[in-house]
Short mmCIF file of C-alpha atoms in Angstrom, two decimals:
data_model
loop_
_atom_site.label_atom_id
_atom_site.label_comp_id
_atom_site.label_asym_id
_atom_site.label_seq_id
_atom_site.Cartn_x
_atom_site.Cartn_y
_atom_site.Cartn_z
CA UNK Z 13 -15.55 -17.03 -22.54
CA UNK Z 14 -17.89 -16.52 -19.73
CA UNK Z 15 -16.42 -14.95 -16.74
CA UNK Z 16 -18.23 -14.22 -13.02
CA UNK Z 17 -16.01 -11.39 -10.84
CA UNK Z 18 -17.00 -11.26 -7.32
CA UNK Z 19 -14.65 -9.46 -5.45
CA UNK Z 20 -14.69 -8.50 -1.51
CA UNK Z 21 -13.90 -4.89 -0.44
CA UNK Z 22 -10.03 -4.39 -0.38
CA UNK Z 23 -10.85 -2.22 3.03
CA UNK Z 24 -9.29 0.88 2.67
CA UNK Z 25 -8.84 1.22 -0.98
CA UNK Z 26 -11.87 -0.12 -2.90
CA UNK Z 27 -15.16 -1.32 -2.61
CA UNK Z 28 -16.40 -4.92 -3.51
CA UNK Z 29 -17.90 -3.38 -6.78
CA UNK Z 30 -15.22 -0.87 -7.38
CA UNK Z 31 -12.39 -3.79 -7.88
CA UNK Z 32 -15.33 -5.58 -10.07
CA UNK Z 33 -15.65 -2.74 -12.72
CA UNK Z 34 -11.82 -2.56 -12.30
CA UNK Z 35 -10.68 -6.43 -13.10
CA UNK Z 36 -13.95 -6.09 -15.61
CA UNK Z 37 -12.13 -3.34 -17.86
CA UNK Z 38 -8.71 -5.13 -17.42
CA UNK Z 39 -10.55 -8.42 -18.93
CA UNK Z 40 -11.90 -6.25 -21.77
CA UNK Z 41 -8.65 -5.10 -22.94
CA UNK Z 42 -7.54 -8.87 -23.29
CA UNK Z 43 -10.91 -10.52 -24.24
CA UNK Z 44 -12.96 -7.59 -25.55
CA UNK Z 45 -15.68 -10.32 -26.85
CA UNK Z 46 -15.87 -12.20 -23.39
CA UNK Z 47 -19.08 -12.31 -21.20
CA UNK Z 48 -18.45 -10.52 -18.05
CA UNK Z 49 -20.63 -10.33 -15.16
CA UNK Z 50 -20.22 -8.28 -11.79
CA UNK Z 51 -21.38 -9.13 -8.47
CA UNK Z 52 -21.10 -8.08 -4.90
CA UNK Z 53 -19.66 -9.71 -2.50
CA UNK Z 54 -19.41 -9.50 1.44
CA UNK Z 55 -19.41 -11.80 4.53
CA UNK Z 56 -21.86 -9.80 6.62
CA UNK Z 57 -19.52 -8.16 8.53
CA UNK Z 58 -18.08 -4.57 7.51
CA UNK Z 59 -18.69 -2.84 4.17
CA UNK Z 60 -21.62 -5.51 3.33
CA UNK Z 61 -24.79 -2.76 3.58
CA UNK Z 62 -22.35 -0.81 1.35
CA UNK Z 63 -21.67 -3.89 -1.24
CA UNK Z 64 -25.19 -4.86 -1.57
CA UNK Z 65 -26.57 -1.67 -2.16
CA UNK Z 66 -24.05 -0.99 -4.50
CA UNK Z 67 -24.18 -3.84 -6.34
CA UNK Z 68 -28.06 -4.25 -6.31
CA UNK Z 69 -28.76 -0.97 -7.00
CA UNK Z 70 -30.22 -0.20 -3.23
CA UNK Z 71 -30.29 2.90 -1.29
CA UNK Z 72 -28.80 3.95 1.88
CA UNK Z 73 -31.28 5.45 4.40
CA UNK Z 74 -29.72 7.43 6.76
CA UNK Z 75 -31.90 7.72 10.30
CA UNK Z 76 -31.09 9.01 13.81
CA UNK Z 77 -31.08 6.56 16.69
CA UNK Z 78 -29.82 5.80 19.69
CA UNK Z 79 -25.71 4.93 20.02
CA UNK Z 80 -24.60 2.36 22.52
CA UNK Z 81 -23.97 4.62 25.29
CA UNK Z 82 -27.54 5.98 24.82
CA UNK Z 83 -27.27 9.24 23.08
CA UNK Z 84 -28.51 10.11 19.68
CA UNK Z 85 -26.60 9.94 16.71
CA UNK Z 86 -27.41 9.25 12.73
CA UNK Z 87 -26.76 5.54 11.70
CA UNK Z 88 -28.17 3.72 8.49
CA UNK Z 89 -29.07 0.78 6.56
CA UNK Z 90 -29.55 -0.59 3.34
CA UNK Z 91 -32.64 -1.21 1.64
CA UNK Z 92 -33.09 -3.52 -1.60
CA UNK Z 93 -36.99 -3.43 -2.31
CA UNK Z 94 -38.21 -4.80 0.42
CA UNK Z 95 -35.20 -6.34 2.24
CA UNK Z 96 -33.17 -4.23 4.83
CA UNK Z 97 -29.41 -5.16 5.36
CA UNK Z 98 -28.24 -4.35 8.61
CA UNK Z 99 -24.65 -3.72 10.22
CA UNK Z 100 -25.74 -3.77 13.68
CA UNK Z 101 -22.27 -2.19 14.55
CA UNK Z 102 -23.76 1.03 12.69
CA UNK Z 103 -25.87 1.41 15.82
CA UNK Z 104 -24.34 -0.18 18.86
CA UNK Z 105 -20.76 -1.20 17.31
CA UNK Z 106 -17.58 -1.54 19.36
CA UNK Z 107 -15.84 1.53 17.38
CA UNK Z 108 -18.53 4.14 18.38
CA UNK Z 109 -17.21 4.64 21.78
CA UNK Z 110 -14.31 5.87 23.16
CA UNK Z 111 -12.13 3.58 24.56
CA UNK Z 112 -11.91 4.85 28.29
CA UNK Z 113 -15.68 4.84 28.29
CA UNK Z 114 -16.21 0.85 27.23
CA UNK Z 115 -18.20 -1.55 29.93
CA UNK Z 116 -20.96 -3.62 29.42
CA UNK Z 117 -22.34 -2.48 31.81
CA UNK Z 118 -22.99 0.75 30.25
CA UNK Z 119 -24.01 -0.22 26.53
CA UNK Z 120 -27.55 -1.20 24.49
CA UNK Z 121 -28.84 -2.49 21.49
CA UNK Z 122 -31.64 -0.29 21.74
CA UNK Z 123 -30.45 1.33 18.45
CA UNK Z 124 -30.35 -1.74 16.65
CA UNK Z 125 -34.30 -2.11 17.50
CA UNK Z 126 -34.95 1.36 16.35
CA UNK Z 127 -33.12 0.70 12.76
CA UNK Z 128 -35.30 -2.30 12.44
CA UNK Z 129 -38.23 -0.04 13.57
CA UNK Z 130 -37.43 1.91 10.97
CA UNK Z 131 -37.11 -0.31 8.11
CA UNK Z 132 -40.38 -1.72 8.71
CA UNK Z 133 -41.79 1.98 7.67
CA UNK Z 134 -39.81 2.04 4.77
CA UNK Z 135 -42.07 -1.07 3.64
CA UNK Z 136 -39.11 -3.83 4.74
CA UNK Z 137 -40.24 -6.99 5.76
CA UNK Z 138 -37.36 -9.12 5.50
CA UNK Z 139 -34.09 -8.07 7.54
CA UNK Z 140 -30.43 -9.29 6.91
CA UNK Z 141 -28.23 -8.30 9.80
CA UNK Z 142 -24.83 -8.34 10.48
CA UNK Z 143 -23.90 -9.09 14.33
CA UNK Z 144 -20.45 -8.47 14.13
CA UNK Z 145 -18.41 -6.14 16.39
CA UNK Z 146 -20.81 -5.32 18.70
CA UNK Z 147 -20.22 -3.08 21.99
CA UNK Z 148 -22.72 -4.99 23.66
CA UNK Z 149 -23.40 -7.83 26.05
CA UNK Z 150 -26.96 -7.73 27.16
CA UNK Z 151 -28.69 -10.00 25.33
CA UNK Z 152 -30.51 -7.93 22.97
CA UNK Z 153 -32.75 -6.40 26.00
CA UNK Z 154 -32.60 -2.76 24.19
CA UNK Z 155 -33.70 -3.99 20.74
CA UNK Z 156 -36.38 -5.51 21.88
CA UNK Z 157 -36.98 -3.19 24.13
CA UNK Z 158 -37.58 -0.10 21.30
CA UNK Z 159 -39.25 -3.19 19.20
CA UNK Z 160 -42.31 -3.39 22.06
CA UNK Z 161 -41.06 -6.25 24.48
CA UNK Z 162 -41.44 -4.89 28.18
CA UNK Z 163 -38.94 -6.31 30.82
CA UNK Z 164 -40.60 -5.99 34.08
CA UNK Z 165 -38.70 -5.61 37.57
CA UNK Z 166 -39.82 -7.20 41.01
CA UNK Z 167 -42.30 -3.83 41.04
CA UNK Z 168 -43.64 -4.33 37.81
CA UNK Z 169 -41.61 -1.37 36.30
CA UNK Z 170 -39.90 -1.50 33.06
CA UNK Z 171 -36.34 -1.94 33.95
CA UNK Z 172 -33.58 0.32 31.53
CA UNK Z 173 -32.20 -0.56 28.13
CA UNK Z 174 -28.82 -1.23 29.20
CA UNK Z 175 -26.16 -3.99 30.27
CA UNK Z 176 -26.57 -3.59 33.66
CA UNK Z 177 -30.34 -4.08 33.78
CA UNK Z 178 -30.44 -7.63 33.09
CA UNK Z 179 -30.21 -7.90 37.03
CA UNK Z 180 -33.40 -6.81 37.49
CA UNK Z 181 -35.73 -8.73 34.98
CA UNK Z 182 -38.27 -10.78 35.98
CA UNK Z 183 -41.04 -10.93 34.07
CA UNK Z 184 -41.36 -10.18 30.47
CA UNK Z 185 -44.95 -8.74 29.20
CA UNK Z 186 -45.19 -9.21 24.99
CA UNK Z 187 -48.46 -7.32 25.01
CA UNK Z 188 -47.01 -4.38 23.29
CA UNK Z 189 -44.74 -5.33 20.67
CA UNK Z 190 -44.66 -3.97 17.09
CA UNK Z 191 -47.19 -6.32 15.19
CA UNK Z 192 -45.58 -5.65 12.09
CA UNK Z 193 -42.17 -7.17 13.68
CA UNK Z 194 -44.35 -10.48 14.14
CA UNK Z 195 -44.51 -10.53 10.56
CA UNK Z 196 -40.72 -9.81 9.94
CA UNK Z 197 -38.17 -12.44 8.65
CA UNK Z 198 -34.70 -11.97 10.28
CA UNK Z 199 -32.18 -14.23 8.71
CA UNK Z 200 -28.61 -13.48 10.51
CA UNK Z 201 -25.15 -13.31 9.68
CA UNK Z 202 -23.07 -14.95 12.47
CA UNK Z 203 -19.83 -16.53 12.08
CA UNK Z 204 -19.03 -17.68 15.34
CA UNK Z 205 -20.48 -20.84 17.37
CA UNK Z 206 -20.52 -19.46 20.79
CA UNK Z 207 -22.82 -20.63 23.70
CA UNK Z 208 -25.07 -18.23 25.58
CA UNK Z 209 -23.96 -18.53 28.82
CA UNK Z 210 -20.57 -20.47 30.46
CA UNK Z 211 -16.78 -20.40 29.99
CA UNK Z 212 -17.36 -20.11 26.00
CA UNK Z 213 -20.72 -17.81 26.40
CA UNK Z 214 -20.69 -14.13 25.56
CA UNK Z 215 -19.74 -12.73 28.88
CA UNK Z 216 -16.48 -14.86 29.39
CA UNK Z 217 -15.20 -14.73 25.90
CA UNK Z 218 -16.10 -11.31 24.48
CA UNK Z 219 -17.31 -9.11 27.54
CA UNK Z 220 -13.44 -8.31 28.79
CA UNK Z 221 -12.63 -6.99 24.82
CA UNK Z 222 -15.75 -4.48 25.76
CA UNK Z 223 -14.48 -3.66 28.84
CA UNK Z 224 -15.29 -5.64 31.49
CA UNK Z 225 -13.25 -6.62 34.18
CA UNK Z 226 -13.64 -10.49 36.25
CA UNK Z 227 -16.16 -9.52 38.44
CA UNK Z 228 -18.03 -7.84 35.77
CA UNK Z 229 -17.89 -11.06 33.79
CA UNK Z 230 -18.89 -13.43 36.33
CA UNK Z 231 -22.25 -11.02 36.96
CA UNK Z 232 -23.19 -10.90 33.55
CA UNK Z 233 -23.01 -14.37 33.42
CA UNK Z 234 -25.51 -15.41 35.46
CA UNK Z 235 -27.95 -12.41 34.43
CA UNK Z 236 -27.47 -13.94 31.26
CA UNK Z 237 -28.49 -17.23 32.48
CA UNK Z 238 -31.61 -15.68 34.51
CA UNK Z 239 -32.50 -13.45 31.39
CA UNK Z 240 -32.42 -16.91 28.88
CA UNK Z 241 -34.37 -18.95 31.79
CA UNK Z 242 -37.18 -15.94 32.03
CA UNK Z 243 -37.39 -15.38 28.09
CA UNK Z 244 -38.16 -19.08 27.40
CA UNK Z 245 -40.78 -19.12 30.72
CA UNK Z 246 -42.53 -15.79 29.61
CA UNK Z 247 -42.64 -16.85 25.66
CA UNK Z 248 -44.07 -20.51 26.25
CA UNK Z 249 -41.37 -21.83 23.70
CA UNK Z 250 -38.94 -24.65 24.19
CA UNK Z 251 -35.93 -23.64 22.09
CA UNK Z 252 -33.10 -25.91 22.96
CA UNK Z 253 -29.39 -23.42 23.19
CA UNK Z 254 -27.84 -23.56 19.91
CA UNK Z 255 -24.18 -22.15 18.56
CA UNK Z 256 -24.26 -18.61 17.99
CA UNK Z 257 -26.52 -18.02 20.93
CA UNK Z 258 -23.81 -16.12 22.45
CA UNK Z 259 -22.70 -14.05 19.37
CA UNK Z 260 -22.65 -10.19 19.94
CA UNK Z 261 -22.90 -10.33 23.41
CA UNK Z 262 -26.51 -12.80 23.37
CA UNK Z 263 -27.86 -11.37 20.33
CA UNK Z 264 -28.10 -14.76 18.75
CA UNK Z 265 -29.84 -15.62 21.65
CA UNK Z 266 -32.72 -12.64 21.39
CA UNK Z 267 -32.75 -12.99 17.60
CA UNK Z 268 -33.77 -16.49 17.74
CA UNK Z 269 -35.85 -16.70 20.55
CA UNK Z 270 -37.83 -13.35 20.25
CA UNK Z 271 -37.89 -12.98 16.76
CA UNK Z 272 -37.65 -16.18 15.11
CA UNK Z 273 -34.76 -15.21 13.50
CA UNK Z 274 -32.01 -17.76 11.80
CA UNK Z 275 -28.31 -18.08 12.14
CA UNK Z 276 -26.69 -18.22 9.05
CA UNK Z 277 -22.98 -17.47 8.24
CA UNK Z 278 -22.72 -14.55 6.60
CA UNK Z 279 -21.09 -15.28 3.25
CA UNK Z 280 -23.72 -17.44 2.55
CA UNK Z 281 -26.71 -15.02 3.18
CA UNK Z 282 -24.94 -12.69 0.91
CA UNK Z 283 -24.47 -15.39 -2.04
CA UNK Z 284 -28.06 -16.29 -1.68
CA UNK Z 285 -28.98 -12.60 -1.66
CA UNK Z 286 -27.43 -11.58 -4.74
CA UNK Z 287 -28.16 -15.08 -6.61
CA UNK Z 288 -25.18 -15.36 -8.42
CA UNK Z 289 -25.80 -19.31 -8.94
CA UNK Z 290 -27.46 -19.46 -11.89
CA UNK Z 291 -24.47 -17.32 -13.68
CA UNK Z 292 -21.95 -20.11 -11.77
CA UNK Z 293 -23.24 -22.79 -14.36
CA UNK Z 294 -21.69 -22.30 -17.65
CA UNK Z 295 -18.93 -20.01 -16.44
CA UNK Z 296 -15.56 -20.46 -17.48
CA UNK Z 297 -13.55 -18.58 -15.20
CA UNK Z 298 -14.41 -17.00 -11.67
CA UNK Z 299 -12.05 -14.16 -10.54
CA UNK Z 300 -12.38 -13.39 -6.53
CA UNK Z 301 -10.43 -12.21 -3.76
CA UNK Z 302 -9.96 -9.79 -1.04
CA UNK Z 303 -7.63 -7.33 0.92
CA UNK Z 304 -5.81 -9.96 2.43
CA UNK Z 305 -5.61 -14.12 2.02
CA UNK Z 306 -4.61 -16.06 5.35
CA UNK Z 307 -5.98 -18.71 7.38
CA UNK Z 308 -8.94 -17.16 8.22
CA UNK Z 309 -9.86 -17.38 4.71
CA UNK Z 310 -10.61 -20.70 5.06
CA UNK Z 311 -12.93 -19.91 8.14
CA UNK Z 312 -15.80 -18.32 6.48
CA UNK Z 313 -14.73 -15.62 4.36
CA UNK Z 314 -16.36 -14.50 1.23
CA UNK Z 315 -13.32 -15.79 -1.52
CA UNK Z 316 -13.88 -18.62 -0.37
CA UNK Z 317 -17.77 -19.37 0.07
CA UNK Z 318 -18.07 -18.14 -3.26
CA UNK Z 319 -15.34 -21.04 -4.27
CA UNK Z 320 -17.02 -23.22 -2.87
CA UNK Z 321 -20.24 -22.66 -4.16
CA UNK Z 322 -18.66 -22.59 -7.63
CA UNK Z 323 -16.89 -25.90 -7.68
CA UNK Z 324 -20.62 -27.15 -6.12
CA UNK Z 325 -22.50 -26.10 -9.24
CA UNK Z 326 -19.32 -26.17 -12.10
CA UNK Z 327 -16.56 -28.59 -10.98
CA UNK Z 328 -14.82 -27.57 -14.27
CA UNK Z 329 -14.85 -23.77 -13.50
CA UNK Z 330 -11.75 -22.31 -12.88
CA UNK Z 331 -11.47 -20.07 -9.76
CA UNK Z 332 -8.82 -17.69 -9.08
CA UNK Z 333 -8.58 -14.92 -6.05
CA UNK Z 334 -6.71 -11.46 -6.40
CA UNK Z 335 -5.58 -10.10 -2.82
CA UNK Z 336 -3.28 -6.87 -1.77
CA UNK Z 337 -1.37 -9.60 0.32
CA UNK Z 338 -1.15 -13.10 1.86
CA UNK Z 339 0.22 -15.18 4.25
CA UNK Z 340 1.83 -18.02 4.10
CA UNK Z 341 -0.95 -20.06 5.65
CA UNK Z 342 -3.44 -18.74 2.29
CA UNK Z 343 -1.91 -21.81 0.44
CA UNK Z 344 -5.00 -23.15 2.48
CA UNK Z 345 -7.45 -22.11 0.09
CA UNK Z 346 -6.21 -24.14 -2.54
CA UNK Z 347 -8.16 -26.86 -0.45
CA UNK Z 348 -11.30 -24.94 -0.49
CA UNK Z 349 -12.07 -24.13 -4.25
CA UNK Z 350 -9.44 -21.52 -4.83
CA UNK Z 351 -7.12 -23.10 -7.28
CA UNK Z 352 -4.68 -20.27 -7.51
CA UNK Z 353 -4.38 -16.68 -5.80
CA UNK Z 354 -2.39 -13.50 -7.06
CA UNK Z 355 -1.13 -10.95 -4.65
CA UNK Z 356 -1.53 -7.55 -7.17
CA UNK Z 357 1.56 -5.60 -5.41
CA UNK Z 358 4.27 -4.89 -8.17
CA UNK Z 359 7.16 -4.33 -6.40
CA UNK Z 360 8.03 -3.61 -2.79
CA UNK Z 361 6.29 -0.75 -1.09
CA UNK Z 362 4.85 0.38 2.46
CA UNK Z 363 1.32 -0.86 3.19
CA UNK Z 364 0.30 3.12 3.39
CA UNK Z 365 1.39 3.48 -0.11
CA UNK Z 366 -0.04 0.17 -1.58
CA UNK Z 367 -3.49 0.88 -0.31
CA UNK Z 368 -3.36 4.64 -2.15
CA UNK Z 369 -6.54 4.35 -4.43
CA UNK Z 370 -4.68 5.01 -7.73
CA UNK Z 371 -1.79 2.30 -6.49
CA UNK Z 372 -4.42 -0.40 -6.03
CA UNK Z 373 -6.27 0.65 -8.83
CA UNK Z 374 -3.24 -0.02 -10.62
CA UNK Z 375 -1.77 -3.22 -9.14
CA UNK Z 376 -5.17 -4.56 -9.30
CA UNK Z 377 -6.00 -3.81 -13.37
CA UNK Z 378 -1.75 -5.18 -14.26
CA UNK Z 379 -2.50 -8.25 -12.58
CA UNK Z 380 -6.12 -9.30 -13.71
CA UNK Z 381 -4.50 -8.80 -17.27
CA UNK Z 382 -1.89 -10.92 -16.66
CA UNK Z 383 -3.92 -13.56 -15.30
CA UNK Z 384 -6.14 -13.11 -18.30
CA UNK Z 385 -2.92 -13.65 -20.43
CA UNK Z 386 -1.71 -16.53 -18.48
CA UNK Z 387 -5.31 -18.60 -18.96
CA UNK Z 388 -5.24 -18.04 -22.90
CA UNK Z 389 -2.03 -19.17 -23.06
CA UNK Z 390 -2.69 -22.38 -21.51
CA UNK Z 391 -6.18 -22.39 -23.69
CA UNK Z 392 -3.86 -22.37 -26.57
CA UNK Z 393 -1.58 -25.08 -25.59
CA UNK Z 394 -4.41 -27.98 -25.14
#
């Protein structure tokens, strides 16, 4: 028997690979003579720098950069050979400021430009990045700023990194930039189909979770708008608005239009990262799974693009997900390549005390070998 395990993290207790090796020794014990294969999995938000290096045998570089209130601090990416993966919430993420001190109005990306900066001397020319949970809403002005791009006020001065300079752009001068960057291929993971600009833009939806109150929102707005009308002027390109534009506060936007870069859901820039398709062929079973199975499994998540892609290549592959819990809404998965999931808690216990390392470790090994038990069993009765 031929079996693929490609777990996500269970956050908190265990890492993607970590519940691989796991549900890998529990298959042993059952099928010591089956084929078992480990891979990473993540759906470009949290924990996936820390999956793929793991599981591809990458490095973490560790650099010092600029945080999204403008101060330095030490942040990091992955590198595999020449690919960098990115979590730009490692350098101007929601979670690195204090709550009282969150506005807009106040935050940059500029640390995001300097970790791609960075990667390019470490000999990376192709960049996976994560855009979730940013702190952010101004339209990538301070990567590209530390990337070369100047943003030019009514006096021909560079205008600041942050939120609150958008205001004063007028004129963008590309003279400077990086040339390596030109060279760069950003492919990135966004999950969410927002506009740039308007009621379902960045600034309306997103800006008040980041601090900013209705005026604030109504400003950044039209900057936004401004900024988008200026960038497509000074460039010379005609890029029509596409979903995503408005992910992590315009990011899409600068990604695409600056940089060339693609929006991709995440899940699937991970699956075509660790190419895991040729192993999907002549498997027999497929174990995956996650922390927690609910409706927004069906939305994106990584049990669940892997499923998918399974039943694409093998439609007689049997898939099956582990979690730590579920919701009654997870029986949607069964509709999206999942054909049954396992919740690994043994009997009843606070969620403190079921996400104790040796707990899951436990809960997680009993019920892969029970599963394992339950699938010879029905081998036996065809």
């Amino acid at each position: 028997m031929k079996i693929i395990i490609a777990i996500d993290s269970f956050k908190g207790s265990l890492s993607s690979m970590e519940a691989g090796k796991i549900s890998s020794s529990a298959i042993k014990k059952i099928l010591p003579n089956a084929e078992v294969k480990i891979y990473p999995l993540a759906d470009g938000g949290e924990g996936t720098v820390d999956a793929i290096v793991e599981g591809l045998n990458g490095e973490i570089v560790n650099v010092e950069v600029t945080n999204p209130l403008g101060k330095k601090f030490l942040s990091r990416y992955g590198k595999v050979n020449q690919t960098a993966i990115i979590e730009m919430a490692d350098a101007a993420g929601l979670t690195l400021i204090p709550e009282n001190q969150r506005n807009p109005l106040n935050t940059t990306t500029f640390g995001l430009g300097e970790l791609i900066l960075d990667a390019t001397k470490n000999n990376c020319h192709e960049f996976i990045i994560g855009i979730g949970g940013s702190a952010t809403n101004d339209c990538g002005l301070g990567m590209l700023t530390a990337l070369g791009f100047e943003f030019k006020d009514s006096q021909n001065k560079s205008v600041g990194i942050f939120g609150r300079d958008l205001e004063k752009v007028v004129a963008i001068d590309t003279s400077k930039v990086n040339p390596i960057i030109k060279n760069c291929k950003f492919k990135i993971a966004c999950d969410v189909n927002n506009p740039l600009t308007g009621f379902n833009g960045c600034s309306y939806i997103y800006a008040p979770q980041k601090g900013a109150n209705v005026e604030t929102v109504e400003l950044m707005d039209g900057w936004i708008k401004n900024f988008a009308s200026i960038s497509l002027s000074a460039l010379n390109v005609d890029i029509k608005s596409a979903a995503g534009d408005g992910a992590a506060g315009g990011l899409g936007f600068a990604f695409r239009t600056f940089l060339n870069g693609e929006l991709i859901k995440g899940v699937d820039l991970v699956l075509d990262l660790i190419k895991i398709s040729n192993d999907l062929i002549d498997a027999d079973l497929l174990i995956t799974g996650e922390g927690k199975l609910d409706n927004q499994s069906v939305m994106g998540k990584a049990p669940v693009g892997i499923a998918k892609l399974a039943k694409s290549i093998n439609e007689k592959i049997l898939t099956v997900a582990v979690c730590g819990c579920a919701s009654n809404e997870a029986v949607e998965v069964h509709n999206a390549g999942i054909d049954a999931y396992f919740t690994i808690l043994q009997m009843p216990m606070s969620t403190t005390e079921a996400m104790k390392l040796e707990v899951t470790q436990t809960n997680l090994s009993q019920t892969v070998e029970e599963i394992l038990r339950l699938i010879i069993m029905r081998s036996s009765l065809r």
